[in-house]
PDB file of C-alpha atoms in Angstrom:
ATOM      1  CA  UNK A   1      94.092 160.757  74.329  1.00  0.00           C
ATOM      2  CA  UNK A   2      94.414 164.484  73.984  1.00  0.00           C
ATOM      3  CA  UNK A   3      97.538 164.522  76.397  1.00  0.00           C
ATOM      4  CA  UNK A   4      99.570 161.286  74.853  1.00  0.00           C
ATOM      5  CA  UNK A   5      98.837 163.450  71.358  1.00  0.00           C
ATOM      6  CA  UNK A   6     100.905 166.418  73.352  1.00  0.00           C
ATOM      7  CA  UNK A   7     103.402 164.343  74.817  1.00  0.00           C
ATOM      8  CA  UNK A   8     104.074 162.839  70.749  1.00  0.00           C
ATOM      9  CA  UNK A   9     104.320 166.400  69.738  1.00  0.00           C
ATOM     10  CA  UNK A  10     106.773 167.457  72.567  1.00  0.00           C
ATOM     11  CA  UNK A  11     108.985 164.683  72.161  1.00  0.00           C
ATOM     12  CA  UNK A  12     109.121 165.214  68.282  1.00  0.00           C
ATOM     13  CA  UNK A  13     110.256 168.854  68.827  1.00  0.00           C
ATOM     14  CA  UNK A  14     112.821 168.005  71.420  1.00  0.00           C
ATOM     15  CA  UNK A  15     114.098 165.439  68.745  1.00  0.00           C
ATOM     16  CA  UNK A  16     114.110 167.973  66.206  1.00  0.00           C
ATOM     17  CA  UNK A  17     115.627 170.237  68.124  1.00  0.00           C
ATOM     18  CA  UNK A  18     118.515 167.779  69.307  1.00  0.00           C
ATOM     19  CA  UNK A  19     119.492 166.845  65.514  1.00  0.00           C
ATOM     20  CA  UNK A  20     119.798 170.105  63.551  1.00  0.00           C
ATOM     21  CA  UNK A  21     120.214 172.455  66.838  1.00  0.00           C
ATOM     22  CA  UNK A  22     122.198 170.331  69.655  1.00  0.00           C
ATOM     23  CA  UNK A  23     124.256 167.589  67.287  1.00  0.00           C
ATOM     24  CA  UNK A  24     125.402 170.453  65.151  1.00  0.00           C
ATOM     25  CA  UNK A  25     126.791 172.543  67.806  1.00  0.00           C
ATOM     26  CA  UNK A  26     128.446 169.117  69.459  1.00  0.00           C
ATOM     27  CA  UNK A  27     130.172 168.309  66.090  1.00  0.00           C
ATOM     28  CA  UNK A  28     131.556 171.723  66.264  1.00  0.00           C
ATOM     29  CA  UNK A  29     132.616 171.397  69.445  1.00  0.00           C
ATOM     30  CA  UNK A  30     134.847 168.428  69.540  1.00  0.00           C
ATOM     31  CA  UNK A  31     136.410 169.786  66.213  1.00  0.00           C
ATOM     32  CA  UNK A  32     138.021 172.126  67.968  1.00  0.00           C
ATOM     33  CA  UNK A  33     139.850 169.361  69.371  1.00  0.00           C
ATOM     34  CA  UNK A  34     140.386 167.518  66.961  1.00  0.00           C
ATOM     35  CA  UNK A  35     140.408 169.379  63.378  1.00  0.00           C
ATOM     36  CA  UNK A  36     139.351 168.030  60.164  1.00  0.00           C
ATOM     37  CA  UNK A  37     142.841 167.028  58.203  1.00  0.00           C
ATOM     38  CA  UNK A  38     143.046 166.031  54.494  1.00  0.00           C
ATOM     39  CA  UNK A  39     145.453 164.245  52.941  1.00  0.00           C
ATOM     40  CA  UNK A  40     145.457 163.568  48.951  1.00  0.00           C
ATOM     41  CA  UNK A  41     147.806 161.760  45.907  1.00  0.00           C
ATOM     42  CA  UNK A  42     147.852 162.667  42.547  1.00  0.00           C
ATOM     43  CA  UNK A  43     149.756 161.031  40.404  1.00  0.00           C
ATOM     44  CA  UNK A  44     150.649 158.054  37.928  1.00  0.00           C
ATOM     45  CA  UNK A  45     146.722 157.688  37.342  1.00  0.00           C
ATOM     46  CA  UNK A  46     145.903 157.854  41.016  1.00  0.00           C
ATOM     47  CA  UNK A  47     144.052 159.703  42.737  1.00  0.00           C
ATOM     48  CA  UNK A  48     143.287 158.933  46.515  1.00  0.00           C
ATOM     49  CA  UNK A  49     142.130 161.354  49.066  1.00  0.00           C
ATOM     50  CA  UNK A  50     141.752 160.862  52.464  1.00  0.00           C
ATOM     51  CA  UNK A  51     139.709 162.951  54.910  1.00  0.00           C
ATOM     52  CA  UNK A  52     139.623 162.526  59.264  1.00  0.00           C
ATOM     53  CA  UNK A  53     139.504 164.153  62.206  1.00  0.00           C
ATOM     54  CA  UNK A  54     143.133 165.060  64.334  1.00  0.00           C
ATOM     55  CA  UNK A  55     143.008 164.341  67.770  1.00  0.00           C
ATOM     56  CA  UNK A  56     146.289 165.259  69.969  1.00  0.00           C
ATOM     57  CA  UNK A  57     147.701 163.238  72.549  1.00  0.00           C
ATOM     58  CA  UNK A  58     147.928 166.118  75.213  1.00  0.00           C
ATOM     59  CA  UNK A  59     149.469 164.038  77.575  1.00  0.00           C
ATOM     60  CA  UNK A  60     147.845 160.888  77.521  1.00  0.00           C
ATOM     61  CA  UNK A  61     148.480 157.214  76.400  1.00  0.00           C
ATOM     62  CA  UNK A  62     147.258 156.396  73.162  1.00  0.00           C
ATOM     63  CA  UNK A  63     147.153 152.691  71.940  1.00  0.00           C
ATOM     64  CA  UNK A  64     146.484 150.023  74.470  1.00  0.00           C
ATOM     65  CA  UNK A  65     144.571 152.533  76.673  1.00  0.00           C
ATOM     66  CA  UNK A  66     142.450 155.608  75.136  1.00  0.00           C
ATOM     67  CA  UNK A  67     142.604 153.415  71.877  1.00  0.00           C
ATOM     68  CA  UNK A  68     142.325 149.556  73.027  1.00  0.00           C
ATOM     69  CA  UNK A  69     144.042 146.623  71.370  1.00  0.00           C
ATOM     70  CA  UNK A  70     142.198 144.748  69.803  1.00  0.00           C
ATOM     71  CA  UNK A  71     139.085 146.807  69.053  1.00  0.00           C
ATOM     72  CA  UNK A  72     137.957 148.352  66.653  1.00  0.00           C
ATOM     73  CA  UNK A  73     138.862 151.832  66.065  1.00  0.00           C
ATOM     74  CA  UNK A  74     136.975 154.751  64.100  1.00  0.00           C
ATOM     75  CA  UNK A  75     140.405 155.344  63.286  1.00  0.00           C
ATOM     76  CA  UNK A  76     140.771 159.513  63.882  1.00  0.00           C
ATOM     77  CA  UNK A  77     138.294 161.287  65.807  1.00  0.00           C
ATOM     78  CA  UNK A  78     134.871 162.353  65.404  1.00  0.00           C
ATOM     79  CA  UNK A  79     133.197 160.914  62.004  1.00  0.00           C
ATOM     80  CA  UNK A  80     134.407 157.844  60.672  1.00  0.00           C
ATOM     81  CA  UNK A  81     137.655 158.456  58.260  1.00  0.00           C
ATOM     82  CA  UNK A  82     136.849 158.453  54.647  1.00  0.00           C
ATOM     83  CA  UNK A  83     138.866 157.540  51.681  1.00  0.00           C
ATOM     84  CA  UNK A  84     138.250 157.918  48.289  1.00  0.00           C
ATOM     85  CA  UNK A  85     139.706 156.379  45.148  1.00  0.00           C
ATOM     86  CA  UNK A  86     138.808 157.645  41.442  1.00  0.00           C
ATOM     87  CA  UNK A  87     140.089 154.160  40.205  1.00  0.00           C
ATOM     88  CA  UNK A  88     140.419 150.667  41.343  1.00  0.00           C
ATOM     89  CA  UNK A  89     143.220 149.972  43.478  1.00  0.00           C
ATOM     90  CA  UNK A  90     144.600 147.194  44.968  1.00  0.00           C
ATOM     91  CA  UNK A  91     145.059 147.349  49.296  1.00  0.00           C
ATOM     92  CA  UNK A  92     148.191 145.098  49.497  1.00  0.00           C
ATOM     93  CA  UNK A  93     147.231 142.373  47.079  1.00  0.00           C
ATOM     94  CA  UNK A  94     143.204 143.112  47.271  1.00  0.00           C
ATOM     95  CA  UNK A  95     141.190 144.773  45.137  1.00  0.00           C
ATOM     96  CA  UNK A  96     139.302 147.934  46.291  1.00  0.00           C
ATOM     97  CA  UNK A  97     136.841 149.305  43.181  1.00  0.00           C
ATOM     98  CA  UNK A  98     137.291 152.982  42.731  1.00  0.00           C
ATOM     99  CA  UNK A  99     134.783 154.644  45.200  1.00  0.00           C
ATOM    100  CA  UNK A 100     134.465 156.188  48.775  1.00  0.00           C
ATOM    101  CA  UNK A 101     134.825 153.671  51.794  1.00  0.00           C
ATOM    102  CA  UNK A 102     135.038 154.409  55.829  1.00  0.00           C
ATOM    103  CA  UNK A 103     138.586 153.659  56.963  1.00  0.00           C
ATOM    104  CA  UNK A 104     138.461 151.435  60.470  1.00  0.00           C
ATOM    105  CA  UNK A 105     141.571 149.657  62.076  1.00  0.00           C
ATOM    106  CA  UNK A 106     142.326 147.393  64.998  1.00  0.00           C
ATOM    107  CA  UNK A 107     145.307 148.662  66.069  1.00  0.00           C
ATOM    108  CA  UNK A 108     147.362 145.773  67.970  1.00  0.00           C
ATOM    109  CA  UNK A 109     151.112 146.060  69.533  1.00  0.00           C
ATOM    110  CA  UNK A 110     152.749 144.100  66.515  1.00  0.00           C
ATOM    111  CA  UNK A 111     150.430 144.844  63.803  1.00  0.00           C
ATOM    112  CA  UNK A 112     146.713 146.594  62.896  1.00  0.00           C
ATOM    113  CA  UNK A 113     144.115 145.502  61.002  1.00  0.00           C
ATOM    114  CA  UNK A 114     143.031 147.643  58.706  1.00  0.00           C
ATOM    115  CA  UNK A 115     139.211 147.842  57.125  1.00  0.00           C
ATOM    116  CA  UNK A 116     138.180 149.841  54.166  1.00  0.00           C
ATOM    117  CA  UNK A 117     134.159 149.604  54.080  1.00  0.00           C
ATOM    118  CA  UNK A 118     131.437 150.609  51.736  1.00  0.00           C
ATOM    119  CA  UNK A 119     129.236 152.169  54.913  1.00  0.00           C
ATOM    120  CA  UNK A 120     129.943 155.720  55.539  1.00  0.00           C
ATOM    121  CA  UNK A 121     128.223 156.267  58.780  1.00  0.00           C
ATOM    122  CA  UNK A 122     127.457 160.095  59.854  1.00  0.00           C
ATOM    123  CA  UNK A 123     129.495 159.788  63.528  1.00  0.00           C
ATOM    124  CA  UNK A 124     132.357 156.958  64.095  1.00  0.00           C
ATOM    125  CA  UNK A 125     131.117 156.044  67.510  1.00  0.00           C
ATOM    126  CA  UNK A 126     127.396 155.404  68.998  1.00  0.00           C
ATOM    127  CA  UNK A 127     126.419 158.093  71.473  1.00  0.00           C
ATOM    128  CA  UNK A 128     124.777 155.482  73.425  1.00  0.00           C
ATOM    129  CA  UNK A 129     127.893 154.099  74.363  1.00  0.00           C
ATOM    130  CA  UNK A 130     129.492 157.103  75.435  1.00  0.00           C
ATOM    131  CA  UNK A 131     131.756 156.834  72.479  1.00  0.00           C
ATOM    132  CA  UNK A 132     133.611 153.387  73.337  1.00  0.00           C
ATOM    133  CA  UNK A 133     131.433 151.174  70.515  1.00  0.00           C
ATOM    134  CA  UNK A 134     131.703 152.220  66.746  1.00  0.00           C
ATOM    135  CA  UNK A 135     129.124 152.604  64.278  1.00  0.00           C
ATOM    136  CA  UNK A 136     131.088 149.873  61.614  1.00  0.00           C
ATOM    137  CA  UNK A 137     128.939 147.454  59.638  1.00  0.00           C
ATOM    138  CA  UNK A 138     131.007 144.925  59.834  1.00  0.00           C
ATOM    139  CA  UNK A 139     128.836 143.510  56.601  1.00  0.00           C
ATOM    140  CA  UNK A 140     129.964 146.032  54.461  1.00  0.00           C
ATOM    141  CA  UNK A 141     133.835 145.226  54.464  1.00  0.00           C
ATOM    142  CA  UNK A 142     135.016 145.505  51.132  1.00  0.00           C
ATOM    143  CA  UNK A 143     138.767 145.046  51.589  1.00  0.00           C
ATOM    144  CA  UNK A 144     140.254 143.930  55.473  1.00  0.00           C
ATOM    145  CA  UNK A 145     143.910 143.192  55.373  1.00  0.00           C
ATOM    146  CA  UNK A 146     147.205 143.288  58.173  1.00  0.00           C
ATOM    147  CA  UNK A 147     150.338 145.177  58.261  1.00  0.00           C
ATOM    148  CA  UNK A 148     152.802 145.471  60.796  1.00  0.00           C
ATOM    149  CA  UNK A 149     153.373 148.685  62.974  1.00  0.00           C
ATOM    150  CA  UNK A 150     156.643 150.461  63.315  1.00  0.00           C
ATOM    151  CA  UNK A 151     158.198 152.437  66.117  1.00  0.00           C
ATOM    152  CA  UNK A 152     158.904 156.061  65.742  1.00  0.00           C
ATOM    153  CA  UNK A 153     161.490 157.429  66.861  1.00  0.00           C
ATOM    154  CA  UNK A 154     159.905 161.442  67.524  1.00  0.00           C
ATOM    155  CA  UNK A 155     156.021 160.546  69.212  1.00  0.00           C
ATOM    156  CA  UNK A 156     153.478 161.970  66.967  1.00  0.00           C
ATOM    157  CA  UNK A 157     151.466 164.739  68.927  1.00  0.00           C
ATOM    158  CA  UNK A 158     148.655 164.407  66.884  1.00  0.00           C
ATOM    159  CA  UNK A 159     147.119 161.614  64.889  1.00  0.00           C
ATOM    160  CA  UNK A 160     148.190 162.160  61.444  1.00  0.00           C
ATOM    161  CA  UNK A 161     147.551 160.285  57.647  1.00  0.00           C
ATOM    162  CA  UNK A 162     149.874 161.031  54.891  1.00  0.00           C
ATOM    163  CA  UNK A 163     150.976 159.310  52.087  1.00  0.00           C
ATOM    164  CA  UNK A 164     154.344 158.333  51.202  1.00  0.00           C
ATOM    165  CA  UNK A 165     156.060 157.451  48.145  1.00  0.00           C
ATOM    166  CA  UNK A 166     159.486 156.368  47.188  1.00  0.00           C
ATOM    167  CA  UNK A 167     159.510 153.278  44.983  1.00  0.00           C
ATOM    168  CA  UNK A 168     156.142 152.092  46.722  1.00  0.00           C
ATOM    169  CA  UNK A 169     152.992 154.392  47.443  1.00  0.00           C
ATOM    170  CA  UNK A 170     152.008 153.605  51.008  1.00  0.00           C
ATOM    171  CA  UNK A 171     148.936 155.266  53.186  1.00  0.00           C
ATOM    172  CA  UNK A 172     150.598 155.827  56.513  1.00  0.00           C
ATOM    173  CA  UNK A 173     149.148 156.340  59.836  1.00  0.00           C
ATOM    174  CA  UNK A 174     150.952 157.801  62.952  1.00  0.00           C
ATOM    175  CA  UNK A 175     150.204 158.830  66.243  1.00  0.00           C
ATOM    176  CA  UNK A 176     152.316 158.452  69.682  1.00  0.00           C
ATOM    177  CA  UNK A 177     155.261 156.055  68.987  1.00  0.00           C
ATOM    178  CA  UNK A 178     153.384 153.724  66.470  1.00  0.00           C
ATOM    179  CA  UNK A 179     153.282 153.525  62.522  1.00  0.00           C
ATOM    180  CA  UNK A 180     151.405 151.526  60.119  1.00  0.00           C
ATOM    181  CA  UNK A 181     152.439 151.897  55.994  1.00  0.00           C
ATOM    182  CA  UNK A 182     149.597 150.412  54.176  1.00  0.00           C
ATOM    183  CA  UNK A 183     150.957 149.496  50.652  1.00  0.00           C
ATOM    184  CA  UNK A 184     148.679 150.780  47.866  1.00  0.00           C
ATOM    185  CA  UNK A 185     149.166 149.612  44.120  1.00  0.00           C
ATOM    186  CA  UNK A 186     147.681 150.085  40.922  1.00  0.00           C
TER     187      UNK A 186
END
């Protein structure tokens, strides 16, 4: 009795240890790699902001191998990407309330779907899986719609959300050869 009392109390440091010691440090770590970017619009009566992680391509092929078709994708690096709206917005022709929501895609060779969801997880992928399985509640999908990619011409070293507005505000994503341009209306 006295030992499986020990063997409770070990375990709880170790776990204690791993979150605010170990996890920390990790998080650090990979941000290095992949910085924290922020991209924000102001204007007309909207204001979105945006905030993900930057991985670079160093090399490597992006969609269809280190980021599958047809999975889904924590879309950045690190935690999930977050995007905030301080009013309600419509994704396309669907209504997202003002509010912050994780940002998931599943990026495809023709077109991605793209997820905006009320679940903000702490870390985009489970460390159980050794990073290939997300931590998306599929439940919580507030908006999901589909837009069609675009070929760059210049590949994107690192993965990079902007906005762009000419006669239509669009959220764009770009990394490697591919671009999506989500249209976003009042």
């Amino acid at each position: 009795m006295k030992i499986a009392k020990w063997i409770l109390i070990i375990a709880a440091v170790i776990a204690v240890l791993f979150y605010f010691v170990a996890m920390p440090y990790m998080q650090d770590q990979t941000k290095k790699h992949s910085p924290q970017r922020t991209a924000s619009y102001t204007k007309n009566g909207l204001e979105v902001v945006v905030n993900y992680s930057s991985p670079f391509k160093k090399g490597r092929q992006i969609f269809g191998e280190l980021v599958p078709y047809g999975e889904v994708w924590r879309t950045g690096a690190n935690e999930p990407t977050v995007f905030t709206t301080k009013t309600d917005i419509k994704i396309i022709d669907k209504n997202l309330p003002a509010g912050t929501y994780s940002l998931w895609t599943i990026p495809d060779e023709q077109s991605w779907k793209v997820i905006f969801n009320s679940d903000v997880p702490d870390w985009g992928v489970t460390l159980s899986s050794g990073g290939k399985e997300t931590t998306r509640s599929p439940s919580f999908d507030v908006v999901n719609v589909e837009v069609a990619t675009e070929v760059l011409s210049n590949s994107a070293e690192s993965f990079t959300i902007s906005f762009e507005n000419d006669t239509q505000l669009y959220l764009t994503l770009a990394w490697e050869l591919t671009k999506i341009s989500v249209p976003i209306n009042k």
